[in-house]
PDB file of C-alpha atoms in Angstrom:
ATOM      1  CA  MET A   1      12.153  13.232  -8.234  1.00  0.00           C
ATOM      2  CA  TRP A   2       9.749  15.405  -6.256  1.00  0.00           C
ATOM      3  CA  THR A   3      10.520  17.223  -3.050  1.00  0.00           C
ATOM      4  CA  ARG A   4       8.177  17.991  -0.161  1.00  0.00           C
ATOM      5  CA  GLN A   5       8.770  21.705  -0.583  1.00  0.00           C
ATOM      6  CA  GLN A   6       7.910  21.536  -4.275  1.00  0.00           C
ATOM      7  CA  LEU A   7       4.647  19.664  -3.713  1.00  0.00           C
ATOM      8  CA  LYS A   8       3.613  21.898  -0.820  1.00  0.00           C
ATOM      9  CA  THR A   9       4.375  25.103  -2.704  1.00  0.00           C
ATOM     10  CA  ASN A  10       2.290  23.985  -5.686  1.00  0.00           C
ATOM     11  CA  ALA A  11      -0.496  22.780  -3.384  1.00  0.00           C
ATOM     12  CA  LYS A  12      -0.666  26.071  -1.492  1.00  0.00           C
ATOM     13  CA  MET A  13      -0.861  28.021  -4.728  1.00  0.00           C
ATOM     14  CA  ASN A  14      -3.576  25.788  -6.184  1.00  0.00           C
ATOM     15  CA  PHE A  15      -5.857  25.616  -3.172  1.00  0.00           C
ATOM     16  CA  THR A  16      -5.646  29.340  -2.355  1.00  0.00           C
ATOM     17  CA  LYS A  17      -6.661  30.298  -5.900  1.00  0.00           C
ATOM     18  CA  ASN A  18      -9.949  28.406  -5.419  1.00  0.00           C
ATOM     19  CA  TYR A  19     -10.050  28.796  -1.658  1.00  0.00           C
ATOM     20  CA  TRP A  20     -13.695  28.484  -0.617  1.00  0.00           C
ATOM     21  CA  PRO A  21     -14.593  25.467  -2.779  1.00  0.00           C
ATOM     22  CA  CYS A  22     -11.458  23.692  -1.467  1.00  0.00           C
ATOM     23  CA  VAL A  23     -12.470  24.455   2.115  1.00  0.00           C
ATOM     24  CA  GLY A  24     -16.020  23.296   1.403  1.00  0.00           C
ATOM     25  CA  VAL A  25     -14.895  19.996  -0.115  1.00  0.00           C
ATOM     26  CA  SER A  26     -12.535  19.286   2.792  1.00  0.00           C
ATOM     27  CA  PHE A  27     -15.323  20.069   5.265  1.00  0.00           C
ATOM     28  CA  ILE A  28     -17.771  17.740   3.502  1.00  0.00           C
ATOM     29  CA  VAL A  29     -15.196  14.945   3.573  1.00  0.00           C
ATOM     30  CA  ALA A  30     -14.623  15.494   7.285  1.00  0.00           C
ATOM     31  CA  LEU A  31     -18.366  15.373   7.971  1.00  0.00           C
ATOM     32  CA  ALA A  32     -18.841  12.243   5.851  1.00  0.00           C
ATOM     33  CA  GLU A  33     -15.929  10.394   7.411  1.00  0.00           C
ATOM     34  CA  GLY A  34     -17.118  11.450  10.848  1.00  0.00           C
ATOM     35  CA  ALA A  35     -20.588  10.087  10.121  1.00  0.00           C
ATOM     36  CA  GLY A  36     -19.062   6.784   9.081  1.00  0.00           C
ATOM     37  CA  THR A  37     -17.120   6.423  12.329  1.00  0.00           C
ATOM     38  CA  VAL A  38     -19.082   4.346  14.796  1.00  0.00           C
ATOM     39  CA  SER A  39     -16.769   3.522  17.681  1.00  0.00           C
ATOM     40  CA  SER A  40     -17.106   6.832  19.531  1.00  0.00           C
ATOM     41  CA  THR A  41     -20.815   6.958  18.754  1.00  0.00           C
ATOM     42  CA  ALA A  42     -21.266   3.475  20.151  1.00  0.00           C
ATOM     43  CA  ASN A  43     -19.508   4.471  23.368  1.00  0.00           C
ATOM     44  CA  ASN A  44     -21.747   7.511  23.689  1.00  0.00           C
ATOM     45  CA  VAL A  45     -24.804   5.327  23.142  1.00  0.00           C
ATOM     46  CA  LYS A  46     -23.571   2.941  25.809  1.00  0.00           C
ATOM     47  CA  SER A  47     -23.138   5.794  28.288  1.00  0.00           C
ATOM     48  CA  SER A  48     -26.568   7.171  27.465  1.00  0.00           C
ATOM     49  CA  ILE A  49     -28.227   3.793  27.968  1.00  0.00           C
ATOM     50  CA  GLU A  50     -26.456   3.310  31.285  1.00  0.00           C
ATOM     51  CA  THR A  51     -27.733   6.699  32.432  1.00  0.00           C
ATOM     52  CA  ASN A  52     -31.291   6.070  31.309  1.00  0.00           C
ATOM     53  CA  PHE A  53     -31.402   2.664  32.948  1.00  0.00           C
ATOM     54  CA  HIS A  54     -29.781   3.978  36.189  1.00  0.00           C
ATOM     55  CA  VAL A  55     -27.245   1.170  36.296  1.00  0.00           C
ATOM     56  CA  ASN A  56     -25.777   0.655  39.742  1.00  0.00           C
ATOM     57  CA  SER A  57     -22.186  -0.280  40.498  1.00  0.00           C
ATOM     58  CA  ALA A  58     -23.010  -3.978  40.151  1.00  0.00           C
ATOM     59  CA  GLY A  59     -24.285  -3.460  36.619  1.00  0.00           C
ATOM     60  CA  VAL A  60     -27.941  -4.107  37.582  1.00  0.00           C
ATOM     61  CA  ALA A  61     -30.728  -1.815  36.437  1.00  0.00           C
ATOM     62  CA  ALA A  62     -32.077  -0.517  39.724  1.00  0.00           C
ATOM     63  CA  GLY A  63     -35.376   0.576  38.193  1.00  0.00           C
ATOM     64  CA  TYR A  64     -36.247  -2.984  37.287  1.00  0.00           C
ATOM     65  CA  SER A  65     -35.360  -4.312  40.730  1.00  0.00           C
ATOM     66  CA  ALA A  66     -37.840  -1.828  42.193  1.00  0.00           C
ATOM     67  CA  GLU A  67     -40.562  -3.529  40.150  1.00  0.00           C
ATOM     68  CA  GLY A  68     -39.713  -6.843  41.727  1.00  0.00           C
ATOM     69  CA  LEU A  69     -38.071  -8.385  38.653  1.00  0.00           C
ATOM     70  CA  PRO A  70     -35.092 -10.678  39.180  1.00  0.00           C
ATOM     71  CA  ASP A  71     -31.704  -8.983  38.945  1.00  0.00           C
ATOM     72  CA  SER A  72     -30.579 -11.461  36.265  1.00  0.00           C
ATOM     73  CA  PHE A  73     -33.587 -10.545  34.107  1.00  0.00           C
ATOM     74  CA  ALA A  74     -32.910  -6.825  34.477  1.00  0.00           C
ATOM     75  CA  THR A  75     -29.237  -7.250  33.688  1.00  0.00           C
ATOM     76  CA  GLY A  76     -29.957  -9.469  30.698  1.00  0.00           C
ATOM     77  CA  LEU A  77     -32.523  -7.013  29.298  1.00  0.00           C
ATOM     78  CA  PHE A  78     -30.150  -4.090  29.733  1.00  0.00           C
ATOM     79  CA  SER A  79     -27.305  -5.956  28.025  1.00  0.00           C
ATOM     80  CA  THR A  80     -29.525  -7.038  25.133  1.00  0.00           C
ATOM     81  CA  VAL A  81     -30.806  -3.507  24.501  1.00  0.00           C
ATOM     82  CA  MET A  82     -27.336  -1.985  24.759  1.00  0.00           C
ATOM     83  CA  LEU A  83     -25.717  -4.524  22.435  1.00  0.00           C
ATOM     84  CA  SER A  84     -28.585  -4.218  19.948  1.00  0.00           C
ATOM     85  CA  VAL A  85     -28.195  -0.453  19.744  1.00  0.00           C
ATOM     86  CA  ILE A  86     -24.410  -0.656  19.421  1.00  0.00           C
ATOM     87  CA  LEU A  87     -24.720  -3.326  16.726  1.00  0.00           C
ATOM     88  CA  ALA A  88     -27.253  -1.194  14.853  1.00  0.00           C
ATOM     89  CA  MET A  89     -24.904   1.819  15.005  1.00  0.00           C
ATOM     90  CA  PHE A  90     -22.038  -0.339  13.750  1.00  0.00           C
ATOM     91  CA  VAL A  91     -24.063  -1.653  10.808  1.00  0.00           C
ATOM     92  CA  ILE A  92     -25.296   1.831   9.892  1.00  0.00           C
ATOM     93  CA  GLY A  93     -21.767   3.218  10.055  1.00  0.00           C
ATOM     94  CA  LEU A  94     -20.429   0.377   7.918  1.00  0.00           C
ATOM     95  CA  VAL A  95     -23.132   0.876   5.284  1.00  0.00           C
ATOM     96  CA  VAL A  96     -22.499   4.631   5.189  1.00  0.00           C
ATOM     97  CA  ASN A  97     -18.761   4.039   4.819  1.00  0.00           C
ATOM     98  CA  ILE A  98     -19.144   1.553   1.979  1.00  0.00           C
ATOM     99  CA  PHE A  99     -21.876   3.205  -0.073  1.00  0.00           C
ATOM    100  CA  VAL A 100     -21.395   6.916   0.634  1.00  0.00           C
ATOM    101  CA  VAL A 101     -18.114   7.895   2.285  1.00  0.00           C
ATOM    102  CA  SER A 102     -15.869   5.957  -0.093  1.00  0.00           C
ATOM    103  CA  VAL A 103     -17.528   7.559  -3.135  1.00  0.00           C
ATOM    104  CA  ILE A 104     -17.220  11.023  -1.591  1.00  0.00           C
ATOM    105  CA  ARG A 105     -13.530  10.318  -0.918  1.00  0.00           C
ATOM    106  CA  VAL A 106     -12.972   9.497  -4.586  1.00  0.00           C
ATOM    107  CA  GLY A 107     -14.883  12.634  -5.582  1.00  0.00           C
ATOM    108  CA  ALA A 108     -12.823  14.807  -3.235  1.00  0.00           C
ATOM    109  CA  ASN A 109      -9.545  13.431  -4.569  1.00  0.00           C
ATOM    110  CA  GLY A 110     -10.716  14.077  -8.112  1.00  0.00           C
ATOM    111  CA  PHE A 111     -11.743  17.621  -7.168  1.00  0.00           C
ATOM    112  CA  PHE A 112      -8.250  18.456  -5.910  1.00  0.00           C
ATOM    113  CA  VAL A 113      -6.628  16.922  -8.985  1.00  0.00           C
ATOM    114  CA  ARG A 114      -8.851  19.013 -11.295  1.00  0.00           C
ATOM    115  CA  ASN A 115      -8.197  22.056  -9.143  1.00  0.00           C
ATOM    116  CA  GLN A 116      -4.571  21.971 -10.277  1.00  0.00           C
ATOM    117  CA  THR A 117      -5.515  23.106 -13.769  1.00  0.00           C
ATOM    118  CA  GLY A 118      -9.034  24.520 -13.342  1.00  0.00           C
ATOM    119  CA  MET A 119     -11.566  25.949 -10.935  1.00  0.00           C
ATOM    120  CA  PRO A 120     -13.967  23.110 -10.076  1.00  0.00           C
ATOM    121  CA  GLY A 121     -16.996  23.698  -7.863  1.00  0.00           C
ATOM    122  CA  ILE A 122     -17.966  21.957  -4.651  1.00  0.00           C
ATOM    123  CA  GLY A 123     -20.455  19.817  -6.580  1.00  0.00           C
ATOM    124  CA  ASP A 124     -17.519  17.947  -8.132  1.00  0.00           C
ATOM    125  CA  ILE A 125     -17.202  15.965  -4.930  1.00  0.00           C
ATOM    126  CA  PHE A 126     -20.377  14.061  -5.873  1.00  0.00           C
ATOM    127  CA  ARG A 127     -19.198  13.058  -9.356  1.00  0.00           C
ATOM    128  CA  GLY A 128     -18.844   9.428  -8.371  1.00  0.00           C
ATOM    129  CA  PHE A 129     -22.575   9.126  -7.754  1.00  0.00           C
ATOM    130  CA  LYS A 130     -23.325  10.413 -11.273  1.00  0.00           C
ATOM    131  CA  SER A 131     -20.444   8.866 -13.216  1.00  0.00           C
ATOM    132  CA  GLY A 132     -22.331   5.777 -14.337  1.00  0.00           C
ATOM    133  CA  HIS A 133     -19.722   3.670 -12.538  1.00  0.00           C
ATOM    134  CA  TYR A 134     -20.971   4.038  -8.973  1.00  0.00           C
ATOM    135  CA  GLY A 135     -20.997   0.270  -8.384  1.00  0.00           C
ATOM    136  CA  ASN A 136     -17.410  -0.145  -9.576  1.00  0.00           C
ATOM    137  CA  ILE A 137     -16.210   2.653  -7.286  1.00  0.00           C
ATOM    138  CA  VAL A 138     -18.010   1.143  -4.296  1.00  0.00           C
ATOM    139  CA  VAL A 139     -16.660  -2.367  -4.894  1.00  0.00           C
ATOM    140  CA  THR A 140     -13.101  -1.220  -5.598  1.00  0.00           C
ATOM    141  CA  MET A 141     -12.935   1.017  -2.533  1.00  0.00           C
ATOM    142  CA  PHE A 142     -14.511  -1.680  -0.357  1.00  0.00           C
ATOM    143  CA  LEU A 143     -11.947  -4.260  -1.454  1.00  0.00           C
ATOM    144  CA  MET A 144      -9.110  -1.790  -0.991  1.00  0.00           C
ATOM    145  CA  ASN A 145     -10.164  -1.070   2.602  1.00  0.00           C
ATOM    146  CA  LEU A 146     -10.792  -4.765   3.243  1.00  0.00           C
ATOM    147  CA  TYR A 147      -7.321  -5.772   2.056  1.00  0.00           C
ATOM    148  CA  ILE A 148      -5.696  -3.064   4.179  1.00  0.00           C
ATOM    149  CA  THR A 149      -7.711  -4.142   7.228  1.00  0.00           C
ATOM    150  CA  LEU A 150      -6.887  -7.824   6.779  1.00  0.00           C
ATOM    151  CA  TRP A 151      -3.172  -7.114   6.355  1.00  0.00           C
ATOM    152  CA  SER A 152      -3.293  -4.879   9.445  1.00  0.00           C
ATOM    153  CA  LEU A 153      -4.922  -7.655  11.471  1.00  0.00           C
ATOM    154  CA  LEU A 154      -2.064  -9.970  10.567  1.00  0.00           C
ATOM    155  CA  PHE A 155       0.746  -7.535  11.348  1.00  0.00           C
ATOM    156  CA  LEU A 156       0.758  -3.750  11.744  1.00  0.00           C
ATOM    157  CA  ILE A 157       3.720  -2.973   9.478  1.00  0.00           C
ATOM    158  CA  PRO A 158       2.433  -4.981   6.454  1.00  0.00           C
ATOM    159  CA  GLY A 159      -0.909  -3.208   6.890  1.00  0.00           C
ATOM    160  CA  ILE A 160       0.780   0.194   6.731  1.00  0.00           C
ATOM    161  CA  ILE A 161       2.780  -0.871   3.679  1.00  0.00           C
ATOM    162  CA  LYS A 162      -0.413  -2.062   1.971  1.00  0.00           C
ATOM    163  CA  MET A 163      -2.123   1.239   2.815  1.00  0.00           C
ATOM    164  CA  TYR A 164       0.602   3.197   1.026  1.00  0.00           C
ATOM    165  CA  GLU A 165       0.662   0.698  -1.823  1.00  0.00           C
ATOM    166  CA  TYR A 166      -3.006   1.485  -2.482  1.00  0.00           C
ATOM    167  CA  LEU A 167      -2.709   5.216  -1.747  1.00  0.00           C
ATOM    168  CA  MET A 168      -3.286   6.207  -5.370  1.00  0.00           C
ATOM    169  CA  VAL A 169      -6.350   4.002  -5.953  1.00  0.00           C
ATOM    170  CA  PRO A 170      -8.978   6.706  -5.140  1.00  0.00           C
ATOM    171  CA  TYR A 171      -7.198   9.153  -7.463  1.00  0.00           C
ATOM    172  CA  ILE A 172      -7.038   6.574 -10.237  1.00  0.00           C
ATOM    173  CA  LEU A 173     -10.774   5.912  -9.819  1.00  0.00           C
ATOM    174  CA  ALA A 174     -11.454   9.648  -9.914  1.00  0.00           C
ATOM    175  CA  ASP A 175      -9.730   9.804 -13.307  1.00  0.00           C
ATOM    176  CA  ASN A 176     -11.099   6.456 -14.547  1.00  0.00           C
ATOM    177  CA  PRO A 177     -14.203   5.448 -12.550  1.00  0.00           C
ATOM    178  CA  GLY A 178     -14.857   2.473 -14.812  1.00  0.00           C
ATOM    179  CA  MET A 179     -11.377   0.985 -14.518  1.00  0.00           C
ATOM    180  CA  ASP A 180     -11.187  -2.675 -13.488  1.00  0.00           C
ATOM    181  CA  ARG A 181     -10.236  -2.888  -9.825  1.00  0.00           C
ATOM    182  CA  LYS A 182      -7.328  -5.259 -10.443  1.00  0.00           C
ATOM    183  CA  GLU A 183      -5.855  -2.792 -12.911  1.00  0.00           C
ATOM    184  CA  ALA A 184      -6.368   0.105 -10.485  1.00  0.00           C
ATOM    185  CA  PHE A 185      -4.588  -1.812  -7.715  1.00  0.00           C
ATOM    186  CA  ALA A 186      -1.744  -2.778 -10.054  1.00  0.00           C
ATOM    187  CA  ILE A 187      -1.236   0.799 -11.274  1.00  0.00           C
ATOM    188  CA  SER A 188      -1.278   2.204  -7.739  1.00  0.00           C
ATOM    189  CA  LYS A 189       1.210  -0.439  -6.611  1.00  0.00           C
ATOM    190  CA  ARG A 190       3.545   0.454  -9.455  1.00  0.00           C
ATOM    191  CA  MET A 191       3.133   4.197  -8.872  1.00  0.00           C
ATOM    192  CA  MET A 192       4.057   3.785  -5.214  1.00  0.00           C
ATOM    193  CA  THR A 193       7.090   1.573  -5.834  1.00  0.00           C
ATOM    194  CA  GLY A 194       9.939   3.438  -4.178  1.00  0.00           C
ATOM    195  CA  GLU A 195       7.553   6.174  -2.989  1.00  0.00           C
ATOM    196  CA  LYS A 196       5.990   4.695   0.161  1.00  0.00           C
ATOM    197  CA  TRP A 197       8.503   6.009   2.662  1.00  0.00           C
ATOM    198  CA  ASN A 198       8.621   9.421   0.987  1.00  0.00           C
ATOM    199  CA  ALA A 199       4.825   9.608   1.046  1.00  0.00           C
ATOM    200  CA  PHE A 200       4.818   8.688   4.736  1.00  0.00           C
ATOM    201  CA  ILE A 201       7.319  11.459   5.528  1.00  0.00           C
ATOM    202  CA  LEU A 202       5.277  13.889   3.407  1.00  0.00           C
ATOM    203  CA  GLN A 203       2.168  13.204   5.479  1.00  0.00           C
ATOM    204  CA  LEU A 204       4.182  13.264   8.699  1.00  0.00           C
ATOM    205  CA  SER A 205       5.418  16.755   7.815  1.00  0.00           C
ATOM    206  CA  PHE A 206       1.898  18.071   8.493  1.00  0.00           C
ATOM    207  CA  LEU A 207       1.979  16.891  12.103  1.00  0.00           C
ATOM    208  CA  GLY A 208       2.844  20.347  13.417  1.00  0.00           C
ATOM    209  CA  TRP A 209      -0.079  21.873  11.533  1.00  0.00           C
ATOM    210  CA  ILE A 210      -2.404  19.208  12.948  1.00  0.00           C
ATOM    211  CA  PHE A 211      -1.315  19.929  16.525  1.00  0.00           C
ATOM    212  CA  LEU A 212      -1.699  23.659  15.918  1.00  0.00           C
ATOM    213  CA  SER A 213      -5.192  23.023  14.571  1.00  0.00           C
ATOM    214  CA  MET A 214      -6.099  21.269  17.815  1.00  0.00           C
ATOM    215  CA  PHE A 215      -5.295  24.448  19.746  1.00  0.00           C
ATOM    216  CA  THR A 216      -7.775  26.368  17.586  1.00  0.00           C
ATOM    217  CA  CYS A 217     -10.587  23.862  18.229  1.00  0.00           C
ATOM    218  CA  GLY A 218     -10.237  22.569  14.684  1.00  0.00           C
ATOM    219  CA  LEU A 219     -10.872  25.921  12.987  1.00  0.00           C
ATOM    220  CA  LEU A 220      -7.393  26.073  11.483  1.00  0.00           C
ATOM    221  CA  GLY A 221      -7.894  22.542  10.207  1.00  0.00           C
ATOM    222  CA  ILE A 222     -11.146  23.418   8.479  1.00  0.00           C
ATOM    223  CA  PHE A 223      -9.998  26.659   6.896  1.00  0.00           C
ATOM    224  CA  TYR A 224      -6.385  25.835   6.085  1.00  0.00           C
ATOM    225  CA  VAL A 225      -4.740  22.556   7.122  1.00  0.00           C
ATOM    226  CA  SER A 226      -7.199  20.039   5.630  1.00  0.00           C
ATOM    227  CA  PRO A 227      -7.413  21.626   2.145  1.00  0.00           C
ATOM    228  CA  TYR A 228      -3.646  22.186   2.229  1.00  0.00           C
ATOM    229  CA  MET A 229      -3.038  18.480   2.928  1.00  0.00           C
ATOM    230  CA  GLU A 230      -5.591  17.359   0.328  1.00  0.00           C
ATOM    231  CA  ALA A 231      -4.016  19.589  -2.311  1.00  0.00           C
ATOM    232  CA  THR A 232      -0.534  18.314  -1.450  1.00  0.00           C
ATOM    233  CA  MET A 233      -1.527  14.671  -1.859  1.00  0.00           C
ATOM    234  CA  ALA A 234      -3.139  15.556  -5.191  1.00  0.00           C
ATOM    235  CA  GLU A 235       0.236  16.969  -6.233  1.00  0.00           C
ATOM    236  CA  LEU A 236       1.840  13.638  -5.353  1.00  0.00           C
ATOM    237  CA  TYR A 237      -0.672  11.864  -7.584  1.00  0.00           C
ATOM    238  CA  ALA A 238       0.015  14.322 -10.422  1.00  0.00           C
ATOM    239  CA  TYR A 239       3.714  13.527 -10.175  1.00  0.00           C
ATOM    240  CA  ASN A 240       3.083   9.770 -10.105  1.00  0.00           C
ATOM    241  CA  LYS A 241       0.686  10.043 -13.023  1.00  0.00           C
ATOM    242  CA  GLY A 242       3.273  11.898 -15.065  1.00  0.00           C
ATOM    243  CA  LYS A 243       5.855   9.247 -14.201  1.00  0.00           C
ATOM    244  CA  ALA A 244       3.414   6.519 -15.229  1.00  0.00           C
ATOM    245  CA  PHE A 245       2.834   8.183 -18.604  1.00  0.00           C
ATOM    246  CA  HIS A 246       6.590   8.509 -19.109  1.00  0.00           C
ATOM    247  CA  GLU A 247       7.149   4.836 -18.254  1.00  0.00           C
ATOM    248  CA  GLY A 248       4.266   3.805 -20.484  1.00  0.00           C
ATOM    249  CA  TYR A 249       2.089   1.757 -18.119  1.00  0.00           C
ATOM    250  CA  ILE A 250      -0.861   4.137 -18.428  1.00  0.00           C
ATOM    251  CA  GLN A 251      -2.073   5.904 -21.535  1.00  0.00           C
TER     252      GLN A 251
END
């Protein structure tokens, strides 16, 4: 059985030996996942549109009223433009998440796994795009996120359980990008049997580092905390993979 201290010690040793590539990969992941997040962007767009249209307290575009147009027309036009822009941002973010971010996530996980025994370069993060199994990675990651979202919409706790059940899927895809998605889900589920709570506590143990990173405007996160966390989770996968070999359900 692994311990948090054991995984963290190994992770710290592995990421510091190949420090700058690990930092670079973590930074790319953060940028990609940030680009795929649309909620805050949509709110900013909404605020910008309200400013440009000079919306008054009643929600009516004062500029249009000055032209003699009916208030209902001005309000309707403003709402249509705003909703269209927000919808466009949502669609763009969703497309980026499905076809780019998910593949980069798999590549990053694979990078940190390979970093345990070698010295991979930053370019390893893009392996999924060149693996010949890009479509399988996209579909598998999309379904994984969809299942987690649907379970979360039903009840929060089952959604969290499902998230940890599928925690190993990106690592499995990094090792075997052509693996059938049902098999990847089944292997991850078996790997995480009895490990979900421990994995949750492992991630929770970084909470202090995350708060400390906030006080450094994210600099500590970029240059230490993020690669440290990524390397630690890769250690968890290495343990689970070894257990799976020992139990004979992967070859």
